[in-house]
mmCIF file of C-alpha atoms and ligand atoms in Angstrom:
data_model
loop_
_atom_site.group_PDB
_atom_site.id
_atom_site.type_symbol
_atom_site.label_atom_id
_atom_site.label_comp_id
_atom_site.label_asym_id
_atom_site.label_seq_id
_atom_site.Cartn_x
_atom_site.Cartn_y
_atom_site.Cartn_z
ATOM 1 C CA UNK A 167 -39.703 -74.251 -20.321
ATOM 2 C CA UNK A 168 -36.455 -74.675 -22.273
ATOM 3 C CA UNK A 169 -33.264 -73.168 -20.867
ATOM 4 C CA UNK A 170 -32.398 -69.614 -21.882
ATOM 5 C CA UNK A 171 -30.521 -69.005 -25.097
ATOM 6 C CA UNK A 172 -26.912 -68.058 -24.319
ATOM 7 C CA UNK A 173 -25.803 -64.650 -25.553
ATOM 8 C CA UNK A 174 -22.266 -65.424 -26.670
ATOM 9 C CA UNK A 175 -20.408 -62.167 -26.030
ATOM 10 C CA UNK A 176 -17.078 -63.776 -26.806
ATOM 11 C CA UNK A 177 -18.189 -64.707 -30.319
ATOM 12 C CA UNK A 178 -19.909 -61.340 -30.897
ATOM 13 C CA UNK A 179 -16.831 -59.458 -29.687
ATOM 14 C CA UNK A 180 -14.668 -61.573 -32.011
ATOM 15 C CA UNK A 181 -16.894 -60.569 -34.934
ATOM 16 C CA UNK A 182 -16.772 -56.906 -33.918
ATOM 17 C CA UNK A 183 -12.971 -56.978 -33.683
ATOM 18 C CA UNK A 184 -12.833 -58.533 -37.147
ATOM 19 C CA UNK A 185 -15.116 -55.809 -38.513
ATOM 20 C CA UNK A 186 -12.920 -53.127 -36.954
ATOM 21 C CA UNK A 187 -9.779 -54.772 -38.393
ATOM 22 C CA UNK A 188 -11.344 -54.960 -41.867
ATOM 23 C CA UNK A 189 -12.600 -51.373 -41.561
ATOM 24 C CA UNK A 190 -9.153 -50.114 -40.544
ATOM 25 C CA UNK A 191 -7.516 -51.956 -43.473
ATOM 26 C CA UNK A 192 -9.992 -50.395 -45.910
ATOM 27 C CA UNK A 193 -9.610 -46.914 -44.347
ATOM 28 C CA UNK A 194 -5.813 -47.061 -44.611
ATOM 29 C CA UNK A 195 -5.915 -48.573 -48.137
ATOM 30 C CA UNK A 196 -7.997 -45.556 -49.230
ATOM 31 C CA UNK A 197 -5.278 -43.219 -47.963
ATOM 32 C CA UNK A 198 -6.526 -42.588 -44.428
ATOM 33 C CA UNK A 199 -3.944 -42.196 -41.660
ATOM 34 C CA UNK A 200 -3.380 -45.220 -39.426
ATOM 35 C CA UNK A 201 -5.710 -44.846 -36.402
ATOM 36 C CA UNK A 202 -3.786 -44.548 -33.135
ATOM 37 C CA UNK A 203 -4.608 -45.396 -29.525
ATOM 38 C CA UNK A 204 -2.564 -43.896 -26.676
ATOM 39 C CA UNK A 205 -2.749 -45.685 -23.332
ATOM 40 C CA UNK A 206 -1.633 -44.000 -20.126
ATOM 41 C CA UNK A 207 -0.864 -45.997 -17.002
ATOM 42 C CA UNK A 208 0.316 -44.371 -13.788
ATOM 43 C CA UNK A 209 1.969 -46.737 -11.302
ATOM 44 C CA UNK A 210 2.865 -50.401 -11.520
ATOM 45 C CA UNK A 211 -0.340 -52.227 -10.529
ATOM 46 C CA UNK A 212 0.172 -55.669 -12.173
ATOM 47 C CA UNK A 213 -3.509 -56.157 -13.142
ATOM 48 C CA UNK A 214 -3.639 -52.696 -14.755
ATOM 49 C CA UNK A 215 -0.390 -53.405 -16.597
ATOM 50 C CA UNK A 216 -1.924 -56.566 -18.053
ATOM 51 C CA UNK A 217 -5.118 -54.714 -19.135
ATOM 52 C CA UNK A 218 -3.230 -51.844 -20.730
ATOM 53 C CA UNK A 219 -0.796 -54.109 -22.531
ATOM 54 C CA UNK A 220 -3.611 -56.251 -23.934
ATOM 55 C CA UNK A 221 -5.436 -53.143 -25.223
ATOM 56 C CA UNK A 222 -2.298 -51.894 -26.964
ATOM 57 C CA UNK A 223 -1.591 -55.330 -28.437
ATOM 58 C CA UNK A 224 -5.119 -55.680 -29.784
ATOM 59 C CA UNK A 225 -4.973 -52.221 -31.370
ATOM 60 C CA UNK A 226 -1.825 -53.288 -33.247
ATOM 61 C CA UNK A 227 -3.412 -56.621 -34.255
ATOM 62 C CA UNK A 228 -6.283 -54.658 -35.812
ATOM 63 C CA UNK A 229 -3.914 -52.499 -37.850
ATOM 64 C CA UNK A 230 -3.838 -49.469 -35.565
ATOM 65 C CA UNK A 231 -0.875 -47.794 -33.891
ATOM 66 C CA UNK A 232 -0.445 -48.088 -30.139
ATOM 67 C CA UNK A 233 1.415 -45.550 -28.010
ATOM 68 C CA UNK A 234 1.963 -46.808 -24.479
ATOM 69 C CA UNK A 235 2.863 -44.338 -21.737
ATOM 70 C CA UNK A 236 3.867 -45.884 -18.414
ATOM 71 C CA UNK A 237 4.431 -43.265 -15.739
ATOM 72 C CA UNK A 238 5.855 -43.785 -12.264
ATOM 73 C CA UNK A 239 3.557 -43.969 -9.225
ATOM 74 C CA UNK A 240 4.771 -40.550 -7.982
ATOM 75 C CA UNK A 241 3.833 -38.712 -11.212
ATOM 76 C CA UNK A 242 2.402 -35.284 -10.371
ATOM 77 C CA UNK A 243 -0.921 -33.924 -11.581
ATOM 78 C CA UNK A 244 0.962 -31.310 -13.638
ATOM 79 C CA UNK A 245 3.112 -33.962 -15.340
ATOM 80 C CA UNK A 246 0.085 -36.086 -16.191
ATOM 81 C CA UNK A 247 -1.835 -33.080 -17.543
ATOM 82 C CA UNK A 248 1.185 -32.109 -19.609
ATOM 83 C CA UNK A 249 1.225 -35.581 -21.214
ATOM 84 C CA UNK A 250 -2.529 -35.404 -21.914
ATOM 85 C CA UNK A 251 -1.975 -32.007 -23.538
ATOM 86 C CA UNK A 252 0.702 -33.475 -25.800
ATOM 87 C CA UNK A 253 -1.526 -36.427 -26.766
ATOM 88 C CA UNK A 254 -4.426 -34.042 -27.480
ATOM 89 C CA UNK A 255 -2.177 -32.124 -29.875
ATOM 90 C CA UNK A 256 -0.634 -35.198 -31.536
ATOM 91 C CA UNK A 257 -2.394 -35.861 -34.886
ATOM 92 C CA UNK A 258 -1.337 -39.543 -34.875
ATOM 93 C CA UNK A 259 -3.361 -40.147 -31.696
ATOM 94 C CA UNK A 260 -7.113 -40.655 -32.191
ATOM 95 C CA UNK A 261 -7.947 -42.192 -28.836
ATOM 96 C CA UNK A 262 -6.602 -41.536 -25.336
ATOM 97 C CA UNK A 263 -7.214 -44.084 -22.622
ATOM 98 C CA UNK A 264 -6.161 -43.269 -19.073
ATOM 99 C CA UNK A 265 -6.238 -46.504 -17.083
ATOM 100 C CA UNK A 266 -8.325 -46.087 -13.908
ATOM 101 C CA UNK A 267 -8.115 -46.045 -10.966
ATOM 102 C CA UNK A 268 -5.358 -43.437 -10.756
ATOM 103 C CA UNK A 269 -3.192 -43.250 -7.624
ATOM 104 C CA UNK A 270 -4.982 -41.408 -4.806
ATOM 105 C CA UNK A 271 -2.893 -38.227 -5.001
ATOM 106 C CA UNK A 272 -4.154 -37.532 -8.522
ATOM 107 C CA UNK A 273 -7.469 -35.792 -9.313
ATOM 108 C CA UNK A 274 -9.253 -38.179 -11.713
ATOM 109 C CA UNK A 275 -12.040 -35.753 -12.667
ATOM 110 C CA UNK A 276 -9.513 -33.072 -13.638
ATOM 111 C CA UNK A 277 -7.550 -35.596 -15.723
ATOM 112 C CA UNK A 278 -10.628 -36.874 -17.570
ATOM 113 C CA UNK A 279 -11.827 -33.344 -18.335
ATOM 114 C CA UNK A 280 -8.401 -32.519 -19.821
ATOM 115 C CA UNK A 281 -8.814 -35.159 -22.560
ATOM 116 C CA UNK A 282 -10.011 -33.794 -25.906
ATOM 117 C CA UNK A 283 -13.679 -35.015 -26.071
ATOM 118 C CA UNK A 284 -13.055 -36.174 -29.666
ATOM 119 C CA UNK A 285 -10.281 -38.494 -28.398
ATOM 120 C CA UNK A 286 -12.168 -39.614 -25.280
ATOM 121 C CA UNK A 287 -12.568 -43.257 -26.354
ATOM 122 C CA UNK A 288 -13.737 -44.279 -22.868
ATOM 123 C CA UNK A 289 -16.640 -41.821 -23.132
ATOM 124 C CA UNK A 290 -16.057 -40.435 -19.622
ATOM 125 C CA UNK A 291 -15.529 -36.753 -20.522
ATOM 126 C CA UNK A 292 -18.407 -34.592 -19.186
ATOM 127 C CA UNK A 293 -19.112 -33.325 -22.715
ATOM 128 C CA UNK A 294 -19.674 -36.899 -23.937
ATOM 129 C CA UNK A 295 -21.597 -37.821 -20.776
ATOM 130 C CA UNK A 296 -23.831 -34.808 -21.483
ATOM 131 C CA UNK A 297 -24.287 -35.780 -25.126
ATOM 132 C CA UNK A 298 -25.423 -39.266 -24.131
ATOM 133 C CA UNK A 299 -27.652 -37.809 -21.397
ATOM 134 C CA UNK A 300 -29.469 -35.560 -23.852
ATOM 135 C CA UNK A 301 -29.602 -37.791 -26.925
ATOM 136 C CA UNK A 302 -32.908 -37.980 -28.795
ATOM 137 C CA UNK A 303 -34.566 -41.384 -29.281
ATOM 138 C CA UNK A 304 -32.909 -43.201 -32.168
ATOM 139 C CA UNK A 305 -30.444 -40.349 -32.880
ATOM 140 C CA UNK A 306 -27.006 -41.465 -34.143
ATOM 141 C CA UNK A 307 -24.246 -42.085 -31.625
ATOM 142 C CA UNK A 308 -21.806 -39.676 -33.290
ATOM 143 C CA UNK A 309 -19.614 -39.261 -30.210
ATOM 144 C CA UNK A 310 -17.713 -41.738 -27.979
ATOM 145 C CA UNK A 311 -19.924 -43.849 -25.702
ATOM 146 C CA UNK A 312 -18.571 -45.782 -22.663
ATOM 147 C CA UNK A 313 -17.354 -49.182 -23.833
ATOM 148 C CA UNK A 314 -19.095 -51.649 -21.493
ATOM 149 C CA UNK A 315 -22.546 -50.006 -21.856
ATOM 150 C CA UNK A 316 -22.087 -49.841 -25.636
ATOM 151 C CA UNK A 317 -21.276 -53.564 -25.566
ATOM 152 C CA UNK A 318 -24.417 -54.284 -23.519
ATOM 153 C CA UNK A 319 -26.601 -52.410 -25.984
ATOM 154 C CA UNK A 320 -25.005 -54.138 -28.994
ATOM 155 C CA UNK A 321 -25.600 -57.593 -27.448
ATOM 156 C CA UNK A 322 -29.238 -56.772 -26.668
ATOM 157 C CA UNK A 323 -29.944 -55.423 -30.138
ATOM 158 C CA UNK A 324 -28.300 -58.456 -31.697
ATOM 159 C CA UNK A 325 -30.318 -60.888 -29.546
ATOM 160 C CA UNK A 326 -33.708 -59.143 -29.593
ATOM 161 C CA UNK A 327 -33.742 -56.877 -32.641
ATOM 162 C CA UNK A 328 -35.960 -53.901 -31.823
ATOM 163 C CA UNK A 329 -36.043 -53.024 -28.115
ATOM 164 C CA UNK A 330 -38.874 -50.525 -28.560
ATOM 165 C CA UNK A 331 -41.448 -50.536 -25.772
ATOM 166 C CA UNK A 332 -39.694 -53.182 -23.683
ATOM 167 C CA UNK A 333 -39.451 -52.748 -19.904
ATOM 168 C CA UNK A 334 -35.758 -52.496 -18.996
ATOM 169 C CA UNK A 335 -34.614 -52.656 -15.382
ATOM 170 C CA UNK A 336 -31.014 -51.742 -14.599
ATOM 171 C CA UNK A 337 -29.598 -52.829 -11.245
ATOM 172 C CA UNK A 338 -26.742 -50.441 -10.365
ATOM 173 C CA UNK A 339 -26.441 -46.691 -11.011
ATOM 174 C CA UNK A 340 -22.703 -46.183 -11.513
ATOM 175 C CA UNK A 341 -21.388 -43.645 -14.009
ATOM 176 C CA UNK A 342 -19.318 -46.444 -15.540
ATOM 177 C CA UNK A 343 -22.143 -48.894 -16.256
ATOM 178 C CA UNK A 344 -25.682 -48.410 -14.882
ATOM 179 C CA UNK A 345 -26.383 -44.814 -15.947
ATOM 180 C CA UNK A 346 -24.971 -44.999 -19.486
ATOM 181 C CA UNK A 347 -26.744 -48.342 -20.067
ATOM 182 C CA UNK A 348 -29.991 -46.628 -19.023
ATOM 183 C CA UNK A 349 -29.381 -43.763 -21.487
ATOM 184 C CA UNK A 350 -28.648 -46.172 -24.333
ATOM 185 C CA UNK A 351 -31.805 -48.184 -23.637
ATOM 186 C CA UNK A 352 -33.904 -44.996 -23.431
ATOM 187 C CA UNK A 353 -32.477 -44.050 -26.817
ATOM 188 C CA UNK A 354 -33.654 -47.487 -28.034
ATOM 189 C CA UNK A 355 -37.199 -46.649 -26.798
ATOM 190 C CA UNK A 356 -37.227 -48.944 -23.765
ATOM 191 C CA UNK A 357 -39.140 -47.957 -20.632
ATOM 192 C CA UNK A 358 -36.246 -47.746 -18.203
ATOM 193 C CA UNK A 359 -36.096 -48.187 -14.425
ATOM 194 C CA UNK A 360 -32.766 -47.641 -12.648
ATOM 195 C CA UNK A 361 -32.411 -49.374 -9.277
ATOM 196 C CA UNK A 362 -29.684 -49.222 -6.596
ATOM 197 C CA UNK A 363 -28.857 -50.177 -3.023
ATOM 198 C CA UNK A 364 -31.751 -48.139 -1.552
ATOM 199 C CA UNK A 365 -34.414 -49.473 -3.916
ATOM 200 C CA UNK A 366 -37.450 -50.990 -2.196
ATOM 201 C CA UNK A 367 -38.686 -54.405 -3.338
ATOM 202 C CA UNK A 368 -35.879 -54.962 -5.841
ATOM 203 C CA UNK A 369 -37.041 -58.548 -6.612
ATOM 204 C CA UNK A 370 -40.556 -57.237 -7.433
ATOM 205 C CA UNK A 371 -39.178 -54.576 -9.782
ATOM 206 C CA UNK A 372 -36.856 -57.069 -11.468
ATOM 207 C CA UNK A 373 -39.809 -59.412 -12.094
ATOM 208 C CA UNK A 374 -41.354 -56.758 -14.369
ATOM 209 C CA UNK A 375 -38.290 -56.574 -16.602
ATOM 210 C CA UNK A 376 -38.285 -57.759 -20.198
ATOM 211 C CA UNK A 377 -34.610 -56.729 -20.124
ATOM 212 C CA UNK A 378 -32.673 -57.036 -16.865
ATOM 213 C CA UNK A 379 -29.152 -55.564 -16.768
ATOM 214 C CA UNK A 380 -27.273 -56.232 -13.538
ATOM 215 C CA UNK A 381 -24.084 -54.322 -12.638
ATOM 216 C CA UNK A 382 -23.514 -54.271 -8.883
ATOM 217 C CA UNK A 383 -20.410 -56.370 -8.148
ATOM 218 C CA UNK A 384 -22.125 -58.840 -5.779
ATOM 219 C CA UNK A 385 -21.712 -62.565 -6.370
ATOM 220 C CA UNK A 386 -24.913 -64.236 -7.665
ATOM 221 C CA UNK A 387 -27.083 -61.596 -5.983
ATOM 222 C CA UNK A 388 -30.011 -61.738 -8.424
ATOM 223 C CA UNK A 389 -31.940 -64.993 -8.007
ATOM 224 C CA UNK A 390 -33.824 -67.082 -10.545
ATOM 225 C CA UNK A 391 -37.223 -66.209 -9.045
ATOM 226 C CA UNK A 392 -36.555 -62.469 -9.584
ATOM 227 C CA UNK A 393 -36.658 -63.026 -13.325
ATOM 228 C CA UNK A 394 -39.696 -62.750 -15.568
ATOM 229 C CA UNK A 395 -40.053 -65.884 -17.719
ATOM 230 C CA UNK A 396 -38.514 -65.239 -21.129
ATOM 231 C CA UNK A 397 -36.635 -62.062 -20.102
ATOM 232 C CA UNK A 398 -33.224 -61.115 -21.527
ATOM 233 C CA UNK A 399 -30.693 -61.040 -18.679
ATOM 234 C CA UNK A 400 -27.381 -59.207 -19.095
ATOM 235 C CA UNK A 401 -24.949 -59.895 -16.267
ATOM 236 C CA UNK A 402 -22.204 -57.251 -16.197
ATOM 237 C CA UNK A 403 -20.795 -58.330 -12.825
ATOM 238 C CA UNK A 404 -17.321 -59.802 -12.534
ATOM 239 C CA UNK A 405 -16.611 -61.420 -9.159
ATOM 240 C CA UNK A 406 -13.704 -63.708 -8.352
ATOM 241 C CA UNK A 407 -14.540 -66.506 -5.905
ATOM 242 C CA UNK A 408 -12.356 -69.286 -4.459
ATOM 243 C CA UNK A 409 -12.833 -72.868 -5.679
ATOM 244 C CA UNK A 410 -12.579 -75.973 -3.437
ATOM 245 C CA UNK A 411 -9.255 -76.784 -5.204
ATOM 246 C CA UNK A 412 -7.738 -73.595 -3.801
ATOM 247 C CA UNK A 413 -7.919 -71.729 -7.120
ATOM 248 C CA UNK A 414 -10.438 -69.079 -8.139
ATOM 249 C CA UNK A 415 -13.065 -68.579 -10.809
ATOM 250 C CA UNK A 416 -15.188 -65.740 -12.157
ATOM 251 C CA UNK A 417 -18.912 -65.493 -11.500
ATOM 252 C CA UNK A 418 -21.455 -62.805 -12.226
ATOM 253 C CA UNK A 419 -24.015 -60.844 -10.221
ATOM 254 C CA UNK A 420 -26.796 -63.236 -11.316
ATOM 255 C CA UNK A 421 -27.301 -66.786 -9.983
ATOM 256 C CA UNK A 422 -26.708 -68.217 -13.447
ATOM 257 C CA UNK A 423 -27.922 -71.811 -12.996
ATOM 258 C CA UNK A 424 -31.289 -70.669 -11.578
ATOM 259 C CA UNK A 425 -31.678 -67.743 -13.956
ATOM 260 C CA UNK A 426 -30.964 -69.848 -17.029
ATOM 261 C CA UNK A 427 -34.056 -71.960 -16.285
ATOM 262 C CA UNK A 428 -36.357 -68.907 -16.373
ATOM 263 C CA UNK A 429 -34.831 -66.336 -18.735
ATOM 264 C CA UNK A 430 -35.250 -66.298 -22.508
ATOM 265 C CA UNK A 431 -31.697 -65.020 -23.105
ATOM 266 C CA UNK A 432 -28.749 -64.742 -20.748
ATOM 267 C CA UNK A 433 -25.084 -63.739 -20.858
ATOM 268 C CA UNK A 434 -22.613 -66.115 -19.182
ATOM 269 C CA UNK A 435 -19.747 -64.938 -16.930
ATOM 270 C CA UNK A 436 -17.082 -65.201 -18.213
ATOM 271 C CA UNK A 437 -17.693 -64.924 -21.955
ATOM 272 C CA UNK A 438 -20.654 -62.518 -21.931
ATOM 273 C CA UNK A 439 -20.250 -58.765 -21.503
ATOM 274 C CA UNK A 440 -16.562 -58.953 -20.513
ATOM 275 C CA UNK A 441 -15.056 -59.432 -23.995
ATOM 276 C CA UNK A 442 -17.268 -56.653 -25.407
ATOM 277 C CA UNK A 443 -15.532 -53.910 -23.435
ATOM 278 C CA UNK A 444 -12.166 -54.054 -25.159
ATOM 279 C CA UNK A 445 -13.770 -54.747 -28.555
ATOM 280 C CA UNK A 446 -15.852 -51.569 -28.121
ATOM 281 C CA UNK A 447 -12.701 -49.646 -27.172
ATOM 282 C CA UNK A 448 -11.206 -50.649 -30.526
ATOM 283 C CA UNK A 449 -14.481 -49.717 -32.222
ATOM 284 C CA UNK A 450 -14.463 -46.279 -30.529
ATOM 285 C CA UNK A 451 -10.841 -45.644 -31.525
ATOM 286 C CA UNK A 452 -11.535 -46.467 -35.158
ATOM 287 C CA UNK A 453 -14.709 -44.355 -35.070
ATOM 288 C CA UNK A 454 -12.709 -41.404 -33.697
ATOM 289 C CA UNK A 455 -10.280 -41.735 -36.628
ATOM 290 C CA UNK A 456 -13.169 -41.901 -39.108
ATOM 291 C CA UNK A 457 -14.843 -38.904 -37.523
ATOM 292 C CA UNK A 458 -11.642 -36.870 -37.781
ATOM 293 C CA UNK A 459 -11.434 -37.820 -41.461
ATOM 294 C CA UNK A 460 -14.945 -36.412 -41.947
ATOM 295 C CA UNK A 461 -16.628 -39.807 -42.278
ATOM 296 C CA UNK A 462 -19.904 -40.452 -40.444
ATOM 297 C CA UNK A 463 -19.629 -42.332 -37.192
ATOM 298 C CA UNK A 464 -21.835 -45.407 -37.151
ATOM 299 C CA UNK A 465 -21.950 -46.760 -33.594
ATOM 300 C CA UNK A 466 -24.477 -49.509 -33.036
HETATM 301 P P1 NDP B 1157 -19.949 -49.655 -8.608
HETATM 302 O O1 NDP B 1157 -19.473 -50.214 -7.314
HETATM 303 O O2 NDP B 1157 -19.436 -48.349 -9.090
HETATM 304 O O3 NDP B 1157 -21.539 -49.522 -8.547
HETATM 305 C C1 NDP B 1157 -22.307 -50.565 -8.030
HETATM 306 C C2 NDP B 1157 -23.772 -50.180 -8.092
HETATM 307 O O4 NDP B 1157 -24.489 -51.280 -7.584
HETATM 308 C C3 NDP B 1157 -24.126 -48.967 -7.243
HETATM 309 O O5 NDP B 1157 -25.017 -48.132 -7.954
HETATM 310 C C4 NDP B 1157 -24.805 -49.575 -6.027
HETATM 311 O O6 NDP B 1157 -25.835 -48.802 -5.475
HETATM 312 C C5 NDP B 1157 -25.420 -50.827 -6.625
HETATM 313 N N1 NDP B 1157 -25.626 -51.818 -5.593
HETATM 314 C C6 NDP B 1157 -24.722 -52.297 -4.709
HETATM 315 N N2 NDP B 1157 -25.312 -53.176 -3.870
HETATM 316 C C7 NDP B 1157 -26.609 -53.264 -4.258
HETATM 317 C C8 NDP B 1157 -27.720 -53.988 -3.775
HETATM 318 N N3 NDP B 1157 -27.622 -54.802 -2.716
HETATM 319 N N4 NDP B 1157 -28.915 -53.825 -4.395
HETATM 320 C C9 NDP B 1157 -29.033 -52.983 -5.446
HETATM 321 N N5 NDP B 1157 -28.008 -52.262 -5.950
HETATM 322 C C10 NDP B 1157 -26.810 -52.398 -5.354
HETATM 323 O O7 NDP B 1157 -19.712 -50.799 -9.678
HETATM 324 P P2 NDP B 1157 -19.558 -50.745 -11.289
HETATM 325 O O8 NDP B 1157 -20.796 -50.248 -11.899
HETATM 326 O O9 NDP B 1157 -18.268 -50.121 -11.646
HETATM 327 O O10 NDP B 1157 -19.402 -52.303 -11.603
HETATM 328 C C11 NDP B 1157 -20.435 -53.221 -11.316
HETATM 329 C C12 NDP B 1157 -19.964 -54.616 -11.661
HETATM 330 O O11 NDP B 1157 -19.689 -54.667 -13.052
HETATM 331 C C13 NDP B 1157 -18.661 -55.039 -10.968
HETATM 332 O O12 NDP B 1157 -18.733 -56.446 -10.722
HETATM 333 C C14 NDP B 1157 -17.598 -54.783 -12.015
HETATM 334 O O13 NDP B 1157 -16.476 -55.627 -11.858
HETATM 335 C C15 NDP B 1157 -18.357 -55.129 -13.262
HETATM 336 N N6 NDP B 1157 -17.819 -54.470 -14.461
HETATM 337 C C16 NDP B 1157 -17.625 -55.251 -15.556
HETATM 338 C C17 NDP B 1157 -17.145 -54.718 -16.718
HETATM 339 C C18 NDP B 1157 -16.973 -55.604 -17.898
HETATM 340 O O14 NDP B 1157 -16.165 -55.340 -18.751
HETATM 341 N N7 NDP B 1157 -17.765 -56.669 -18.022
HETATM 342 C C19 NDP B 1157 -16.754 -53.314 -16.821
HETATM 343 C C20 NDP B 1157 -17.116 -52.534 -15.642
HETATM 344 C C21 NDP B 1157 -17.607 -53.119 -14.512
HETATM 345 P P3 NDP B 1157 -25.579 -47.373 -4.740
HETATM 346 O O15 NDP B 1157 -25.345 -46.407 -5.858
HETATM 347 O O16 NDP B 1157 -26.840 -47.142 -4.008
HETATM 348 O O17 NDP B 1157 -24.378 -47.580 -3.871
#
């Protein structure tokens, strides 16, 4: 059997960013207000600073406005909620992204619930979680959907076309990835199984999957002989491992070299799901601006 076809998330994300940039230019040329993304970072974690800066920079590259709010580590809950309140009220802000994790003294759930659901471009607000959890098959995604799961569903639909009737197995049940991916695939008429650390006979369940989405954060955990020949494998995992040269490299949750020999389609790590997350954040921000202007949202 030939090796699996690579799902090139980097290229797809590049195309999506271009589409967003072109869409923003057209929206503004027709008199729409410049879409705006506000990022909020509490504390000085260097990795989070890099992520937040790159999101703001990309928003500007795509013709949007970026409002960066860097708050000190000892910011109080009241101060953070006050800022969120101001961003909710600010008409130039269409999307609010609070970089997680927040410092331990802050109540993340209370912060997320304070964000206006229409500006919740991460899709973590309980109202948006509930909308996704109760969506009818095939109904439009006219509300913000979490970025990484949205990216997974876009890649699958691009690679396979219709997903209707396919057996999808999701490994991992987090609110960030596993559960929303399951909801999106149910919406696409897959038969969905969600598995987790207590699942019995995980390899046996994986072998029944036409679509296998793995999001557990364990280096090369899913082996080649867990995969049904021809299946589409989406590896969400990002794990950093040391190299013999004393450096490090990124690997996924799937043993790629083995899996590639069996699967029909597979995402590499890096260059698979990873680049989709920030591209979908830009997409969500632009969609929020369109929605506010009374234009239909057209997610995936
Ligand atoms: P979490 O730690 O929140 O959740 C991990 C899930 O994996 C849990 O549901 C857990 O089960 C399950 N799990 C852990 N061990 C096993 C096991 N041995 N067998 C079966 N299931 C297991 O992780 P996230 O969902 O936030 O992230 C998962 C991975 O995806 C990470 O590598 C993360 O870095 C990556 N990621 C990548 C993104 C991207 O942009 N590409 C974005 C977000 C995440 P249980 O619930 O029973 O504990």
